[in-house]
XYZ file of C-alpha atoms in Angstrom:
524
model
C 113.321 75.716 163.584
C 113.416 79.461 161.859
C 115.443 79.807 158.623
C 118.275 82.717 158.398
C 118.247 84.529 155.220
C 121.864 84.742 154.600
C 123.370 88.500 154.133
C 124.303 87.860 150.698
C 120.716 86.542 149.602
C 119.372 89.801 151.588
C 121.795 91.942 149.439
C 120.794 90.303 146.186
C 116.809 90.720 146.902
C 117.515 94.334 147.920
C 116.093 93.874 151.643
C 118.939 96.120 152.904
C 117.497 99.450 153.261
C 119.363 102.209 151.316
C 120.681 105.265 152.737
C 120.500 108.358 150.487
C 123.363 109.322 148.647
C 123.555 112.176 146.344
C 121.465 111.527 142.815
C 122.879 114.632 141.449
C 126.196 113.009 141.446
C 126.979 114.489 137.642
C 128.106 110.612 136.651
C 124.884 108.944 137.689
C 122.930 109.900 134.978
C 119.520 108.403 134.089
C 119.583 108.039 130.375
C 118.886 103.895 130.808
C 115.085 105.116 132.243
C 114.790 107.456 129.202
C 115.415 104.392 126.752
C 113.679 102.467 128.550
C 110.549 104.151 128.528
C 110.571 103.366 124.771
C 109.746 99.635 125.136
C 108.463 99.075 128.670
C 104.718 100.242 127.960
C 102.682 97.080 127.951
C 100.806 95.947 124.911
C 97.656 94.985 124.478
C 96.939 91.615 122.506
C 94.029 93.039 120.377
C 92.633 96.425 120.317
C 90.926 98.444 117.439
C 92.010 101.781 116.149
C 95.647 102.787 115.036
C 98.335 104.653 116.724
C 101.376 106.170 115.403
C 104.255 104.491 118.063
C 107.034 106.254 117.077
C 107.210 108.521 120.279
C 110.204 111.327 120.505
C 111.162 113.028 123.489
C 110.045 116.060 125.113
C 111.706 119.460 123.760
C 113.319 120.298 126.855
C 114.542 116.637 127.770
C 118.222 116.240 128.867
C 118.054 112.274 129.196
C 118.321 112.611 132.653
C 121.644 114.678 132.758
C 121.580 117.036 135.725
C 120.802 120.516 134.936
C 121.366 123.893 136.761
C 117.780 124.451 137.419
C 115.703 121.002 136.768
C 112.119 121.004 136.323
C 109.824 119.503 139.227
C 106.961 120.079 137.598
C 107.047 117.228 135.085
C 108.631 113.945 134.687
C 111.862 114.526 131.801
C 110.885 110.833 130.692
C 107.353 111.577 129.395
C 107.300 110.885 125.910
C 104.626 112.648 124.017
C 102.648 111.350 120.951
C 104.340 112.953 117.832
C 102.765 115.921 116.076
C 99.313 114.978 114.196
C 99.987 114.443 110.629
C 97.992 116.581 108.184
C 95.214 115.064 106.899
C 95.433 113.634 103.625
C 92.414 113.975 101.284
C 90.599 111.000 100.565
C 90.696 109.981 96.834
C 87.998 108.009 95.256
C 90.809 106.072 93.554
C 91.897 104.474 96.264
C 90.906 100.404 96.226
C 88.322 99.159 99.122
C 90.888 96.377 99.630
C 93.894 98.831 100.121
C 91.724 100.719 102.669
C 91.454 97.616 104.606
C 94.928 95.877 104.561
C 96.635 99.480 104.596
C 98.691 98.082 102.037
C 99.920 100.029 99.027
C 99.770 98.721 95.287
C 103.636 98.596 95.466
C 103.763 96.595 98.313
C 101.446 93.897 97.462
C 103.068 93.906 94.013
C 106.685 93.229 95.136
C 105.959 91.043 98.381
C 102.677 89.071 97.946
C 102.224 86.387 100.529
C 102.841 83.138 100.036
C 100.360 80.601 100.408
C 99.796 78.666 103.314
C 96.429 77.113 103.187
C 94.485 79.269 105.230
C 94.119 82.551 103.438
C 91.911 83.959 106.151
C 95.028 84.058 108.436
C 97.673 85.369 106.042
C 98.674 88.908 106.374
C 100.653 91.050 103.523
C 104.148 90.603 104.204
C 106.120 93.990 103.998
C 108.942 94.894 101.429
C 112.089 92.469 102.373
C 114.731 91.037 100.159
C 115.288 88.047 101.690
C 118.733 86.671 101.216
C 118.816 83.083 100.594
C 122.102 82.922 102.105
C 121.064 84.089 105.517
C 121.209 82.233 108.643
C 118.036 83.498 109.633
C 114.849 84.960 108.320
C 111.735 86.384 109.650
C 108.766 85.887 107.571
C 104.958 85.224 106.973
C 103.186 86.860 109.758
C 99.828 85.094 110.587
C 97.231 85.966 112.947
C 96.535 83.562 115.912
C 93.302 83.594 118.122
C 94.496 83.487 121.933
C 91.164 82.714 123.028
C 89.332 84.937 125.496
C 92.449 87.012 125.968
C 92.161 88.144 121.781
C 94.151 87.480 118.747
C 97.938 87.937 118.220
C 100.494 87.703 115.264
C 103.219 84.987 114.754
C 106.059 84.945 112.573
C 107.932 82.320 111.177
C 111.772 82.276 112.150
C 113.425 80.182 109.886
C 117.348 79.452 109.642
C 120.539 77.415 110.756
C 122.882 77.883 113.350
C 125.719 75.326 115.132
C 122.594 73.329 116.414
C 121.139 72.591 112.803
C 118.210 73.767 110.883
C 114.960 75.408 112.631
C 111.906 76.579 111.597
C 109.614 77.841 114.413
C 106.869 80.640 114.889
C 107.275 83.450 117.204
C 105.135 86.062 118.541
C 105.922 90.187 119.384
C 106.519 89.458 123.146
C 108.651 86.798 122.622
C 111.213 88.899 120.400
C 110.804 91.597 123.468
C 111.918 89.362 126.142
C 115.033 88.299 123.938
C 116.083 91.891 123.261
C 115.344 92.918 126.978
C 117.063 90.114 128.121
C 120.317 90.690 125.863
C 120.060 94.337 126.755
C 120.383 93.428 130.276
C 123.199 90.821 130.346
C 125.334 92.589 127.766
C 125.470 96.271 129.230
C 127.229 98.942 127.132
C 126.485 97.173 123.961
C 124.283 98.478 121.003
C 121.168 95.572 120.729
C 119.565 96.112 117.372
C 116.504 97.675 117.564
C 112.942 95.866 117.217
C 109.626 97.941 116.952
C 108.322 99.446 120.257
C 105.053 98.294 121.985
C 101.843 99.507 121.025
C 98.529 99.574 122.799
C 96.067 100.435 119.959
C 96.342 99.212 116.583
C 98.842 96.092 117.120
C 96.926 93.914 114.691
C 96.612 96.477 111.822
C 98.009 94.959 108.587
C 100.226 98.117 108.244
C 101.978 97.420 111.900
C 102.061 93.631 111.383
C 103.905 94.440 107.879
C 106.474 96.683 109.595
C 107.176 94.481 112.208
C 107.970 91.845 110.316
C 110.435 94.053 108.165
C 111.992 95.154 111.448
C 111.954 91.629 113.350
C 113.879 90.049 110.150
C 116.359 93.067 110.269
C 116.778 92.615 114.225
C 117.413 88.840 113.500
C 120.036 89.472 110.915
C 121.816 91.781 112.666
C 122.161 89.538 116.142
C 123.237 86.775 113.491
C 125.915 89.059 112.335
C 127.497 89.485 115.435
C 129.265 86.296 116.762
C 128.823 87.029 120.347
C 125.135 87.440 120.631
C 124.354 84.568 117.768
C 126.304 82.110 119.970
C 124.614 83.553 123.320
C 122.218 81.382 125.454
C 119.907 83.929 125.019
C 119.666 83.738 121.183
C 119.817 79.840 121.460
C 117.291 79.534 123.778
C 114.798 81.757 121.693
C 115.676 79.466 118.801
C 115.372 76.264 120.211
C 113.771 76.171 123.663
C 113.233 72.919 125.820
C 109.875 74.562 126.821
C 108.032 77.801 126.207
C 110.168 80.724 124.734
C 109.424 82.835 127.453
C 109.425 80.555 130.679
C 112.926 79.164 128.917
C 114.115 82.632 128.719
C 113.362 83.461 132.028
C 114.925 80.546 133.460
C 118.664 81.861 132.242
C 120.370 82.770 135.725
C 120.870 86.495 135.850
C 124.602 86.971 135.732
C 126.555 87.959 138.694
C 128.518 91.287 138.354
C 131.657 89.433 138.051
C 130.309 87.187 135.001
C 129.394 90.020 133.517
C 132.741 91.657 133.909
C 134.226 88.549 132.331
C 131.823 88.487 129.286
C 132.576 92.148 128.536
C 136.470 91.887 128.772
C 136.375 88.657 126.363
C 134.380 90.148 123.941
C 135.799 93.388 123.796
C 139.685 92.563 124.525
C 139.751 95.480 126.659
C 142.033 95.618 129.517
C 140.850 97.590 132.727
C 144.614 98.161 133.865
C 145.414 99.937 130.697
C 142.811 102.264 131.445
C 143.204 105.593 133.578
C 140.816 107.715 135.617
C 141.502 110.894 133.370
C 140.468 108.801 130.038
C 137.426 107.546 131.758
C 136.617 111.237 132.790
C 137.296 112.384 129.326
C 135.409 109.661 127.361
C 132.673 110.476 129.743
C 132.118 113.871 128.853
C 132.414 113.074 125.374
C 129.589 110.526 125.533
C 127.614 112.924 127.491
C 128.013 115.800 124.868
C 126.940 113.198 122.540
C 123.629 112.338 124.415
C 122.846 115.715 124.878
C 123.225 116.818 121.440
C 121.376 114.024 119.898
C 118.177 115.411 121.847
C 118.064 117.712 118.673
C 117.809 114.615 116.213
C 114.585 113.324 117.437
C 111.872 116.413 116.354
C 114.010 116.611 112.996
C 113.399 112.855 112.558
C 109.766 113.036 113.441
C 108.905 115.675 111.018
C 110.916 113.735 108.299
C 108.691 110.817 109.009
C 105.648 112.717 108.805
C 106.694 114.372 105.566
C 107.930 110.967 103.973
C 104.496 109.386 105.157
C 102.523 111.851 103.316
C 104.444 111.759 100.028
C 104.145 107.843 100.184
C 100.365 108.272 100.593
C 100.074 110.789 97.753
C 102.415 108.294 95.432
C 100.343 105.239 96.263
C 97.084 107.266 95.411
C 98.832 108.596 92.087
C 100.008 105.015 91.165
C 96.351 103.906 91.922
C 94.753 106.747 89.894
C 96.603 105.815 86.482
C 94.227 103.556 85.065
C 91.123 105.969 86.521
C 92.853 108.875 84.889
C 93.311 106.738 81.247
C 89.631 105.382 81.485
C 88.540 109.233 82.131
C 90.242 110.171 79.257
C 88.805 107.398 77.345
C 85.216 108.475 78.487
C 86.071 112.157 77.532
C 87.071 111.151 73.806
C 83.923 108.762 73.575
C 81.359 111.296 74.993
C 82.354 114.737 75.249
C 84.359 115.125 71.644
C 80.804 114.282 70.140
C 79.586 117.195 71.396
C 82.600 119.340 70.901
C 83.763 117.970 67.386
C 82.158 117.661 64.403
C 81.469 113.967 62.785
C 84.063 114.598 60.199
C 86.866 114.926 62.508
C 85.854 113.451 65.895
C 87.026 109.743 64.917
C 90.518 111.515 64.358
C 90.906 112.880 68.307
C 90.314 109.211 69.527
C 93.684 108.611 70.863
C 93.105 107.164 74.144
C 89.602 105.432 73.366
C 90.433 104.155 69.495
C 89.897 100.348 69.802
C 91.865 100.117 66.690
C 94.770 101.633 68.116
C 94.561 101.647 71.937
C 98.391 101.784 72.579
C 98.303 105.262 74.524
C 95.814 103.774 77.020
C 97.810 100.551 77.668
C 100.690 102.795 78.349
C 99.113 105.340 80.549
C 97.453 102.407 82.514
C 100.994 100.532 82.847
C 102.356 103.214 84.795
C 100.677 101.607 87.712
C 102.731 98.842 87.573
C 105.758 100.254 86.003
C 106.149 103.182 88.362
C 107.906 102.288 91.986
C 107.011 103.860 95.385
C 110.516 104.287 96.956
C 108.650 106.465 99.553
C 108.051 103.318 101.378
C 111.283 101.877 101.742
C 112.269 105.384 102.771
C 109.973 105.829 105.388
C 111.195 102.586 107.060
C 114.674 104.031 106.870
C 113.509 106.981 109.097
C 111.878 104.572 111.410
C 114.913 102.790 111.636
C 116.774 105.788 112.666
C 114.670 106.606 115.207
C 114.575 103.246 117.077
C 118.384 102.734 116.133
C 119.107 105.817 118.176
C 116.820 104.961 121.121
C 118.871 101.809 121.023
C 121.959 103.468 121.512
C 120.819 105.684 124.256
C 119.874 102.829 125.931
C 123.076 101.223 125.564
C 124.628 104.327 126.920
C 122.296 104.457 130.093
C 123.351 101.146 131.067
C 126.883 102.552 131.603
C 125.209 105.008 133.959
C 123.121 102.063 135.580
C 126.211 100.450 136.303
C 127.423 103.531 138.244
C 123.831 103.660 139.927
C 124.419 100.218 141.173
C 127.687 101.109 142.581
C 126.278 103.849 144.365
C 123.584 101.573 145.887
C 126.173 99.209 147.072
C 128.114 102.027 148.840
C 124.886 103.039 150.627
C 123.641 99.543 151.557
C 127.695 98.912 153.103
C 127.082 101.968 154.961
C 123.897 100.883 156.401
C 125.235 97.431 157.161
C 128.580 98.841 158.675
C 126.419 100.877 160.978
C 124.058 98.102 162.072
C 127.519 95.885 162.278
C 129.013 98.615 164.713
C 126.175 98.715 167.204
C 126.001 94.812 167.322
C 129.537 94.819 168.139
C 129.130 97.405 170.794
C 126.373 95.587 172.545
C 123.880 98.640 171.800
C 120.446 97.449 171.266
C 118.420 98.391 168.402
C 114.804 97.624 167.577
C 115.643 94.984 165.036
C 118.262 93.133 167.893
C 116.117 93.809 170.810
C 114.358 90.571 171.103
C 117.531 88.335 169.682
C 119.083 85.900 171.403
C 123.073 85.725 171.665
C 123.013 83.028 169.081
C 121.056 85.279 166.771
C 123.004 88.136 167.184
C 126.015 86.351 166.484
C 124.404 85.079 163.554
C 123.625 88.839 161.960
C 127.274 89.961 162.768
C 128.113 86.838 160.746
C 125.882 87.926 157.753
C 126.469 91.518 157.693
C 130.122 90.793 157.607
C 129.552 88.511 154.599
C 127.725 90.762 152.850
C 129.771 93.643 153.268
C 132.817 91.617 151.859
C 130.709 90.430 148.950
C 129.501 94.242 148.215
C 133.146 95.576 148.443
C 134.158 93.316 145.914
C 131.283 93.806 143.679
C 132.123 97.540 144.068
C 135.541 97.061 142.768
C 133.860 94.861 139.990
C 131.779 97.495 138.992
C 134.853 99.862 138.788
C 136.649 97.888 136.414
C 133.250 97.407 134.166
C 132.443 101.046 134.141
C 135.769 101.831 132.816
C 135.919 98.906 130.228
C 132.201 99.898 129.106
C 133.227 103.541 128.859
C 136.104 102.572 126.961
C 134.017 100.397 124.781
C 130.936 102.957 124.332
C 133.528 105.658 123.257
C 136.149 103.799 121.135
C 133.603 101.498 119.196
C 129.661 101.064 119.961
C 129.469 105.455 118.989
C 131.839 105.567 116.363
C 130.437 102.343 114.609
C 126.788 103.987 115.012
C 127.646 106.746 113.357
C 129.660 105.461 110.817
C 126.525 102.945 109.991
C 124.339 105.967 110.182
C 126.051 107.873 107.437
C 126.559 104.719 105.265
C 123.012 103.954 105.688
C 121.888 107.360 104.908
C 124.075 107.480 101.668
C 122.423 104.014 100.550
C 118.930 105.018 101.228
C 119.512 108.171 99.091
C 121.221 106.609 96.374
C 118.618 103.593 96.380
C 115.700 106.349 96.152
C 117.571 108.332 93.634
C 117.857 105.209 91.509
C 114.174 104.440 91.901
C 112.932 107.956 90.609
C 115.302 108.032 87.893
C 113.974 104.790 86.386
C 110.322 106.407 87.384
C 111.112 109.591 85.589
C 112.340 107.324 82.427
C 109.049 105.501 82.686
C 107.062 108.926 82.736
C 109.053 110.136 79.945
C 108.794 107.432 77.780
C 104.656 107.244 78.290
C 104.153 110.842 77.764
C 106.467 111.392 74.911
C 104.659 108.579 73.045
C 101.580 110.508 74.003
C 102.703 113.906 72.809
C 103.803 112.188 69.633
C 100.710 110.652 69.386
C 99.208 114.322 70.043
C 101.226 115.826 66.994
C 100.320 113.057 64.606
C 96.727 113.360 65.228
C 96.769 117.116 64.830
C 98.944 116.865 61.561
C 96.438 114.500 60.202
C 93.448 116.388 61.481
C 94.687 119.455 59.669
């Protein structure tokens, strides 16, 4: 006996044809597509080379919002690579070890890799101030073999939740699956960002270090948000009963009704208190924010390139201090024999004097005492880029809900047309060979589908209202406030570090200056 697929199943599986609807409806924005592009490129497990993966939108991108004269010659969702960074001169003082690992002296000094018993698999960790009281930390990245496919990196995820202590290893695609699932199941909520996928250079030490830092940040923010931390998605990620990917994939996709209940229970927003005028006003304001945010990406891209160059230059400078003191010592030991008379040359040996070598020690110590705050500032700029993408994705989900409602309306229109023909006895290609019982079953299926779809449309209407208010009154203001505080905090931290650096430099070179004056007076 042939099995009949219910209309509801067909509707959920998308097998009903869609009638055309107005894609230029000003409320049907495609911001989601723009934000999703950032995360949806496939990642190759192991490639040689390096790639800057902090892409920014094209200059004329409007994030999917309809314009008076839309361009048809290229997609508004194409993210070109950022402008090439200026080539940094190669300094002979840069150590070979740093060339291979990509880590700076400062990074290696502050955050050495804890011994794991297998040094060949250790990858230097980034600068992270781990909170001993944190609910969860991500640390200790290690390279693992994936057999014939290639290699991948695993990160240690350690902490405790309501189920007890945990100490697991997770790889990039598992973090990605978790975030993707949270994004789908919590529309309109800001989901903390993770580093985007890369096609080239994902095993680079610099990329691994950065990922470890951002994964730790991601999980820390998740743990500080109760509705995420106690969610099935996060609990499954931490303690699955099977493979992480498989366990996450088996979490049932929520219905429109269950999503609505989740959003209302979490936000406490009553849809009955929201009128259409407020929704329209908020929607316009959100739209203005999204369109204005496109100006932020080019600025951040240039800022990131600037900070990257400054970080490299500072790194080379720190490495060069020992080389610098060595050159001075050699100059005094050799060249001064030529330029000075034998009677006074000894007085000029301030750096190479074996009996009084404090000056050389002070200069060499600069490489240890001077910090490189550009490292942390570079991370901050990249956080700004990926966080803004995450906010756009949250806004895009509101627009995605609108799109789902439009699609349902189109499907209902098609289903009503088929139902009308069946009820009137008209023959169609689909019903030409159907028996009377088959036609009756089709009528029942269509009627069931239309009833369920109409209920879902009502749910989507209420859900869009709640999500719009949540975005406008909470998500966007919180994001803005957090970014202002983050900027002030980062600049304060940077200024404090540079002030301390200046004091160290002043102490060192003041001593050198004093020694010069003493030496000159002694020689004269």
